[in-house]
Amino acid sequence: MQRTKRRAMRWVAESIAEQRLLWNLRRHDTATLFYPDDMSEADATDLTRKQLARDFSKHRFWLAIDSLLLAGSALLILVPGPNFIGYYFAFRVVGHFFSVRGAARGLKDVEWAHEPSPALTELKAALTLDPAGRLRQAEAVASRLRLDHLA
């Protein structure tokens, strides 16, 4: 049960972080891509573009599905009381719309600066450690980078 709960919370945290990045890309003309210093700039750029393209496709798909479900939930207007189902799908439509826009801007309009990061290389190496060692390593890197909730 704990494993399932942790997996679900990790998925939620990753979704929020991804959407926050995509939503922020909608408003920026420049961004900096930090990547592990044991990776080439070309590989990091290629990986980032592939991820943005995947995000664009995923959010576009869910935008279409949730838009249809939002339209279908309009039938619930006839039921007395607040239309929580409609509100839910409206929230999802707006979120996916913002994510699609951010991913599209990240692929086409944003001018990317590139900066290798030894700290990201350390984090990548921490993935091979046991859970306690991985946590210690992540906390050490987070402390140096002043990222309070990284671990």
mmCIF file of N, CA and C in Angstrom, residues 34-127:
data_model
loop_
_atom_site.group_PDB
_atom_site.id
_atom_site.type_symbol
_atom_site.label_atom_id
_atom_site.label_comp_id
_atom_site.label_asym_id
_atom_site.label_seq_id
_atom_site.Cartn_x
_atom_site.Cartn_y
_atom_site.Cartn_z
ATOM 1 N N PHE A 34 19.856 23.401 -18.428
ATOM 2 C CA PHE A 34 20.953 22.845 -17.648
ATOM 3 C C PHE A 34 20.962 21.341 -17.901
ATOM 4 N N TYR A 35 22.121 20.787 -18.131
ATOM 5 C CA TYR A 35 22.229 19.362 -18.434
ATOM 6 C C TYR A 35 23.479 18.800 -17.775
ATOM 7 N N PRO A 36 23.505 17.482 -17.524
ATOM 8 C CA PRO A 36 24.692 16.875 -16.900
ATOM 9 C C PRO A 36 25.943 17.146 -17.737
ATOM 10 N N ASP A 37 27.040 17.460 -17.066
ATOM 11 C CA ASP A 37 28.249 17.833 -17.811
ATOM 12 C C ASP A 37 28.936 16.641 -18.470
ATOM 13 N N ASP A 38 28.438 15.417 -18.222
ATOM 14 C CA ASP A 38 28.993 14.268 -18.932
ATOM 15 C C ASP A 38 28.204 13.957 -20.209
ATOM 16 N N MET A 39 27.324 14.868 -20.592
ATOM 17 C CA MET A 39 26.496 14.727 -21.790
ATOM 18 C C MET A 39 26.853 15.868 -22.744
ATOM 19 N N SER A 40 26.782 15.613 -24.028
ATOM 20 C CA SER A 40 27.092 16.685 -24.980
ATOM 21 C C SER A 40 25.898 17.636 -25.094
ATOM 22 N N GLU A 41 26.195 18.862 -25.483
ATOM 23 C CA GLU A 41 25.140 19.860 -25.659
ATOM 24 C C GLU A 41 24.139 19.408 -26.722
ATOM 25 N N ALA A 42 24.630 18.803 -27.790
ATOM 26 C CA ALA A 42 23.747 18.340 -28.868
ATOM 27 C C ALA A 42 22.804 17.242 -28.369
ATOM 28 N N ASP A 43 23.339 16.309 -27.564
ATOM 29 C CA ASP A 43 22.485 15.249 -27.016
ATOM 30 C C ASP A 43 21.437 15.827 -26.068
ATOM 31 N N ALA A 44 21.841 16.782 -25.243
ATOM 32 C CA ALA A 44 20.900 17.408 -24.304
ATOM 33 C C ALA A 44 19.804 18.154 -25.059
ATOM 34 N N THR A 45 20.178 18.869 -26.098
ATOM 35 C CA THR A 45 19.196 19.599 -26.906
ATOM 36 C C THR A 45 18.241 18.633 -27.587
ATOM 37 N N ASP A 46 18.784 17.570 -28.150
ATOM 38 C CA ASP A 46 17.952 16.576 -28.824
ATOM 39 C C ASP A 46 16.977 15.928 -27.845
ATOM 40 N N LEU A 47 17.456 15.573 -26.671
ATOM 41 C CA LEU A 47 16.603 14.968 -25.648
ATOM 42 C C LEU A 47 15.495 15.938 -25.219
ATOM 43 N N THR A 48 15.836 17.198 -25.055
ATOM 44 C CA THR A 48 14.851 18.203 -24.651
ATOM 45 C C THR A 48 13.796 18.390 -25.735
ATOM 46 N N ARG A 49 14.221 18.471 -26.974
ATOM 47 C CA ARG A 49 13.256 18.639 -28.071
ATOM 48 C C ARG A 49 12.324 17.433 -28.186
ATOM 49 N N LYS A 50 12.874 16.232 -28.003
ATOM 50 C CA LYS A 50 12.036 15.027 -28.042
ATOM 51 C C LYS A 50 11.011 15.041 -26.910
ATOM 52 N N GLN A 51 11.449 15.465 -25.717
ATOM 53 C CA GLN A 51 10.529 15.502 -24.579
ATOM 54 C C GLN A 51 9.446 16.557 -24.795
ATOM 55 N N LEU A 52 9.822 17.723 -25.312
ATOM 56 C CA LEU A 52 8.821 18.755 -25.587
ATOM 57 C C LEU A 52 7.825 18.296 -26.649
ATOM 58 N N ALA A 53 8.313 17.578 -27.661
ATOM 59 C CA ALA A 53 7.413 17.058 -28.696
ATOM 60 C C ALA A 53 6.461 16.018 -28.109
ATOM 61 N N ARG A 54 6.976 15.151 -27.229
ATOM 62 C CA ARG A 54 6.114 14.164 -26.557
ATOM 63 C C ARG A 54 5.071 14.861 -25.695
ATOM 64 N N ASP A 55 5.511 15.886 -24.943
ATOM 65 C CA ASP A 55 4.577 16.635 -24.098
ATOM 66 C C ASP A 55 3.501 17.311 -24.943
ATOM 67 N N PHE A 56 3.919 17.899 -26.071
ATOM 68 C CA PHE A 56 2.960 18.554 -26.964
ATOM 69 C C PHE A 56 1.901 17.557 -27.423
ATOM 70 N N SER A 57 2.341 16.391 -27.905
ATOM 71 C CA SER A 57 1.405 15.373 -28.406
ATOM 72 C C SER A 57 0.485 14.867 -27.301
ATOM 73 N N LYS A 58 1.064 14.591 -26.131
ATOM 74 C CA LYS A 58 0.267 14.068 -25.015
ATOM 75 C C LYS A 58 -0.799 15.065 -24.588
ATOM 76 N N HIS A 59 -0.404 16.315 -24.391
ATOM 77 C CA HIS A 59 -1.365 17.320 -23.922
ATOM 78 C C HIS A 59 -2.380 17.680 -25.001
ATOM 79 N N ARG A 60 -1.976 17.625 -26.264
ATOM 80 C CA ARG A 60 -2.936 17.870 -27.352
ATOM 81 C C ARG A 60 -3.994 16.773 -27.371
ATOM 82 N N PHE A 61 -3.568 15.521 -27.188
ATOM 83 C CA PHE A 61 -4.502 14.396 -27.142
ATOM 84 C C PHE A 61 -5.505 14.580 -25.990
ATOM 85 N N TRP A 62 -4.989 14.867 -24.789
ATOM 86 C CA TRP A 62 -5.878 15.013 -23.636
ATOM 87 C C TRP A 62 -6.718 16.282 -23.718
ATOM 88 N N LEU A 63 -6.212 17.300 -24.387
ATOM 89 C CA LEU A 63 -7.015 18.507 -24.610
ATOM 90 C C LEU A 63 -8.242 18.160 -25.441
ATOM 91 N N ALA A 64 -8.073 17.356 -26.488
ATOM 92 C CA ALA A 64 -9.198 16.949 -27.332
ATOM 93 C C ALA A 64 -10.195 16.101 -26.536
ATOM 94 N N ILE A 65 -9.695 15.118 -25.806
ATOM 95 C CA ILE A 65 -10.573 14.233 -25.023
ATOM 96 C C ILE A 65 -11.335 15.036 -23.967
ATOM 97 N N ASP A 66 -10.606 15.845 -23.194
ATOM 98 C CA ASP A 66 -11.258 16.603 -22.124
ATOM 99 C C ASP A 66 -12.207 17.661 -22.667
ATOM 100 N N SER A 67 -11.925 18.199 -23.845
ATOM 101 C CA SER A 67 -12.847 19.160 -24.467
ATOM 102 C C SER A 67 -14.171 18.478 -24.802
ATOM 103 N N LEU A 68 -14.096 17.268 -25.336
ATOM 104 C CA LEU A 68 -15.320 16.513 -25.635
ATOM 105 C C LEU A 68 -16.090 16.187 -24.353
ATOM 106 N N LEU A 69 -15.374 15.790 -23.316
ATOM 107 C CA LEU A 69 -16.029 15.479 -22.047
ATOM 108 C C LEU A 69 -16.620 16.731 -21.393
ATOM 109 N N LEU A 70 -15.940 17.871 -21.567
ATOM 110 C CA LEU A 70 -16.487 19.131 -21.058
ATOM 111 C C LEU A 70 -17.785 19.467 -21.775
ATOM 112 N N ALA A 71 -17.801 19.301 -23.092
ATOM 113 C CA ALA A 71 -19.023 19.556 -23.852
ATOM 114 C C ALA A 71 -20.134 18.604 -23.404
ATOM 115 N N GLY A 72 -19.777 17.340 -23.180
ATOM 116 C CA GLY A 72 -20.766 16.372 -22.711
ATOM 117 C C GLY A 72 -21.278 16.684 -21.324
ATOM 118 N N SER A 73 -20.429 17.256 -20.488
ATOM 119 C CA SER A 73 -20.860 17.582 -19.128
ATOM 120 C C SER A 73 -21.840 18.752 -19.107
ATOM 121 N N ALA A 74 -21.980 19.433 -20.233
ATOM 122 C CA ALA A 74 -22.953 20.532 -20.304
ATOM 123 C C ALA A 74 -24.369 20.011 -20.073
ATOM 124 N N LEU A 75 -24.611 18.743 -20.367
ATOM 125 C CA LEU A 75 -25.921 18.146 -20.120
ATOM 126 C C LEU A 75 -26.270 18.141 -18.633
ATOM 127 N N LEU A 76 -25.234 18.181 -17.796
ATOM 128 C CA LEU A 76 -25.469 18.165 -16.352
ATOM 129 C C LEU A 76 -25.979 19.504 -15.835
ATOM 130 N N ILE A 77 -26.039 20.496 -16.693
ATOM 131 C CA ILE A 77 -26.599 21.789 -16.290
ATOM 132 C C ILE A 77 -28.052 21.619 -15.861
ATOM 133 N N LEU A 78 -28.710 20.625 -16.432
ATOM 134 C CA LEU A 78 -30.110 20.376 -16.113
ATOM 135 C C LEU A 78 -30.293 19.839 -14.692
ATOM 136 N N VAL A 79 -29.231 19.278 -14.121
ATOM 137 C CA VAL A 79 -29.298 18.740 -12.761
ATOM 138 C C VAL A 79 -29.079 19.896 -11.786
ATOM 139 N N PRO A 80 -29.967 20.033 -10.779
ATOM 140 C CA PRO A 80 -29.789 21.127 -9.810
ATOM 141 C C PRO A 80 -28.469 20.988 -9.043
ATOM 142 N N GLY A 81 -27.907 22.116 -8.670
ATOM 143 C CA GLY A 81 -26.664 22.133 -7.902
ATOM 144 C C GLY A 81 -25.473 22.434 -8.788
ATOM 145 N N PRO A 82 -24.310 22.572 -8.156
ATOM 146 C CA PRO A 82 -23.105 22.894 -8.922
ATOM 147 C C PRO A 82 -22.678 21.722 -9.799
ATOM 148 N N ASN A 83 -22.159 22.045 -10.943
ATOM 149 C CA ASN A 83 -21.718 21.042 -11.911
ATOM 150 C C ASN A 83 -20.222 20.758 -11.695
ATOM 151 N N PHE A 84 -19.904 20.001 -10.648
ATOM 152 C CA PHE A 84 -18.505 19.729 -10.320
ATOM 153 C C PHE A 84 -17.794 18.977 -11.437
ATOM 154 N N ILE A 85 -18.511 18.116 -12.126
ATOM 155 C CA ILE A 85 -17.903 17.376 -13.235
ATOM 156 C C ILE A 85 -17.499 18.345 -14.346
ATOM 157 N N GLY A 86 -18.382 19.294 -14.645
ATOM 158 C CA GLY A 86 -18.055 20.314 -15.645
ATOM 159 C C GLY A 86 -16.879 21.166 -15.220
ATOM 160 N N TYR A 87 -16.837 21.551 -13.931
ATOM 161 C CA TYR A 87 -15.714 22.349 -13.425
ATOM 162 C C TYR A 87 -14.407 21.570 -13.557
ATOM 163 N N TYR A 88 -14.459 20.275 -13.242
ATOM 164 C CA TYR A 88 -13.265 19.437 -13.327
ATOM 165 C C TYR A 88 -12.720 19.413 -14.757
ATOM 166 N N PHE A 89 -13.615 19.163 -15.719
ATOM 167 C CA PHE A 89 -13.145 19.093 -17.105
ATOM 168 C C PHE A 89 -12.739 20.471 -17.627
ATOM 169 N N ALA A 90 -13.378 21.531 -17.161
ATOM 170 C CA ALA A 90 -12.961 22.885 -17.549
ATOM 171 C C ALA A 90 -11.532 23.145 -17.053
ATOM 172 N N PHE A 91 -11.242 22.737 -15.815
ATOM 173 C CA PHE A 91 -9.902 22.903 -15.249
ATOM 174 C C PHE A 91 -8.881 22.126 -16.081
ATOM 175 N N ARG A 92 -9.221 20.889 -16.442
ATOM 176 C CA ARG A 92 -8.305 20.065 -17.236
ATOM 177 C C ARG A 92 -8.091 20.649 -18.628
ATOM 178 N N VAL A 93 -9.152 21.160 -19.246
ATOM 179 C CA VAL A 93 -9.026 21.751 -20.583
ATOM 180 C C VAL A 93 -8.077 22.941 -20.536
ATOM 181 N N VAL A 94 -8.249 23.808 -19.557
ATOM 182 C CA VAL A 94 -7.376 24.982 -19.438
ATOM 183 C C VAL A 94 -5.923 24.536 -19.201
ATOM 184 N N GLY A 95 -5.721 23.575 -18.303
ATOM 185 C CA GLY A 95 -4.365 23.093 -18.017
ATOM 186 C C GLY A 95 -3.689 22.496 -19.240
ATOM 187 N N HIS A 96 -4.406 21.654 -19.975
ATOM 188 C CA HIS A 96 -3.813 21.048 -21.173
ATOM 189 C C HIS A 96 -3.591 22.096 -22.269
ATOM 190 N N PHE A 97 -4.491 23.063 -22.373
ATOM 191 C CA PHE A 97 -4.310 24.127 -23.354
ATOM 192 C C PHE A 97 -3.026 24.906 -23.070
ATOM 193 N N PHE A 98 -2.835 25.287 -21.816
ATOM 194 C CA PHE A 98 -1.616 26.011 -21.441
ATOM 195 C C PHE A 98 -0.372 25.161 -21.692
ATOM 196 N N SER A 99 -0.459 23.856 -21.417
ATOM 197 C CA SER A 99 0.684 22.966 -21.635
ATOM 198 C C SER A 99 1.015 22.827 -23.117
ATOM 199 N N VAL A 100 -0.015 22.715 -23.956
ATOM 200 C CA VAL A 100 0.204 22.637 -25.402
ATOM 201 C C VAL A 100 0.880 23.909 -25.897
ATOM 202 N N ARG A 101 0.390 25.051 -25.444
ATOM 203 C CA ARG A 101 0.984 26.328 -25.858
ATOM 204 C C ARG A 101 2.438 26.444 -25.417
ATOM 205 N N GLY A 102 2.728 26.024 -24.181
ATOM 206 C CA GLY A 102 4.094 26.090 -23.672
ATOM 207 C C GLY A 102 5.036 25.171 -24.431
ATOM 208 N N ALA A 103 4.583 23.949 -24.703
ATOM 209 C CA ALA A 103 5.426 23.003 -25.443
ATOM 210 C C ALA A 103 5.687 23.514 -26.860
ATOM 211 N N ALA A 104 4.659 24.076 -27.485
ATOM 212 C CA ALA A 104 4.823 24.607 -28.847
ATOM 213 C C ALA A 104 5.815 25.766 -28.852
ATOM 214 N N ARG A 105 5.711 26.658 -27.871
ATOM 215 C CA ARG A 105 6.665 27.782 -27.790
ATOM 216 C C ARG A 105 8.075 27.276 -27.523
ATOM 217 N N GLY A 106 8.185 26.259 -26.642
ATOM 218 C CA GLY A 106 9.506 25.695 -26.342
ATOM 219 C C GLY A 106 10.160 25.087 -27.566
ATOM 220 N N LEU A 107 9.357 24.522 -28.451
ATOM 221 C CA LEU A 107 9.889 23.912 -29.670
ATOM 222 C C LEU A 107 10.203 24.939 -30.749
ATOM 223 N N LYS A 108 9.399 25.999 -30.856
ATOM 224 C CA LYS A 108 9.515 26.911 -32.000
ATOM 225 C C LYS A 108 10.087 28.280 -31.666
ATOM 226 N N ASP A 109 9.650 28.882 -30.580
ATOM 227 C CA ASP A 109 9.921 30.300 -30.354
ATOM 228 C C ASP A 109 10.991 30.602 -29.308
ATOM 229 N N VAL A 110 11.141 29.726 -28.329
ATOM 230 C CA VAL A 110 12.067 30.010 -27.228
ATOM 231 C C VAL A 110 13.502 29.846 -27.712
ATOM 232 N N GLU A 111 14.327 30.826 -27.392
ATOM 233 C CA GLU A 111 15.757 30.744 -27.682
ATOM 234 C C GLU A 111 16.442 30.131 -26.465
ATOM 235 N N TRP A 112 17.059 28.975 -26.671
ATOM 236 C CA TRP A 112 17.638 28.224 -25.566
ATOM 237 C C TRP A 112 19.115 28.523 -25.401
ATOM 238 N N ALA A 113 19.521 28.818 -24.164
ATOM 239 C CA ALA A 113 20.932 28.857 -23.788
ATOM 240 C C ALA A 113 21.238 27.495 -23.165
ATOM 241 N N HIS A 114 22.473 27.066 -23.232
ATOM 242 C CA HIS A 114 22.849 25.746 -22.731
ATOM 243 C C HIS A 114 23.946 25.887 -21.695
ATOM 244 N N GLU A 115 23.798 25.148 -20.591
ATOM 245 C CA GLU A 115 24.802 25.229 -19.538
ATOM 246 C C GLU A 115 25.002 23.852 -18.904
ATOM 247 N N PRO A 116 26.225 23.301 -19.025
ATOM 248 C CA PRO A 116 26.488 22.012 -18.370
ATOM 249 C C PRO A 116 26.508 22.187 -16.851
ATOM 250 N N SER A 117 26.068 21.152 -16.144
ATOM 251 C CA SER A 117 25.962 21.233 -14.690
ATOM 252 C C SER A 117 26.563 19.989 -14.032
ATOM 253 N N PRO A 118 27.649 20.162 -13.267
ATOM 254 C CA PRO A 118 28.218 19.023 -12.532
ATOM 255 C C PRO A 118 27.230 18.462 -11.503
ATOM 256 N N ALA A 119 26.381 19.317 -10.939
ATOM 257 C CA ALA A 119 25.417 18.854 -9.936
ATOM 258 C C ALA A 119 24.431 17.850 -10.547
ATOM 259 N N LEU A 120 24.029 18.074 -11.790
ATOM 260 C CA LEU A 120 23.122 17.127 -12.440
ATOM 261 C C LEU A 120 23.819 15.801 -12.730
ATOM 262 N N THR A 121 25.112 15.855 -12.978
ATOM 263 C CA THR A 121 25.870 14.619 -13.169
ATOM 264 C C THR A 121 25.899 13.831 -11.855
ATOM 265 N N GLU A 122 26.066 14.545 -10.742
ATOM 266 C CA GLU A 122 26.038 13.884 -9.429
ATOM 267 C C GLU A 122 24.673 13.257 -9.171
ATOM 268 N N LEU A 123 23.603 13.973 -9.521
ATOM 269 C CA LEU A 123 22.263 13.421 -9.323
ATOM 270 C C LEU A 123 22.049 12.178 -10.181
ATOM 271 N N LYS A 124 22.542 12.222 -11.393
ATOM 272 C CA LYS A 124 22.419 11.062 -12.288
ATOM 273 C C LYS A 124 23.155 9.860 -11.692
ATOM 274 N N ALA A 125 24.324 10.096 -11.129
ATOM 275 C CA ALA A 125 25.092 9.012 -10.503
ATOM 276 C C ALA A 125 24.382 8.483 -9.259
ATOM 277 N N ALA A 126 23.637 9.325 -8.584
ATOM 278 C CA ALA A 126 22.933 8.909 -7.367
ATOM 279 C C ALA A 126 21.851 7.875 -7.657
ATOM 280 N N LEU A 127 21.394 7.804 -8.897
ATOM 281 C CA LEU A 127 20.347 6.835 -9.253
ATOM 282 C C LEU A 127 20.808 5.399 -9.071
#
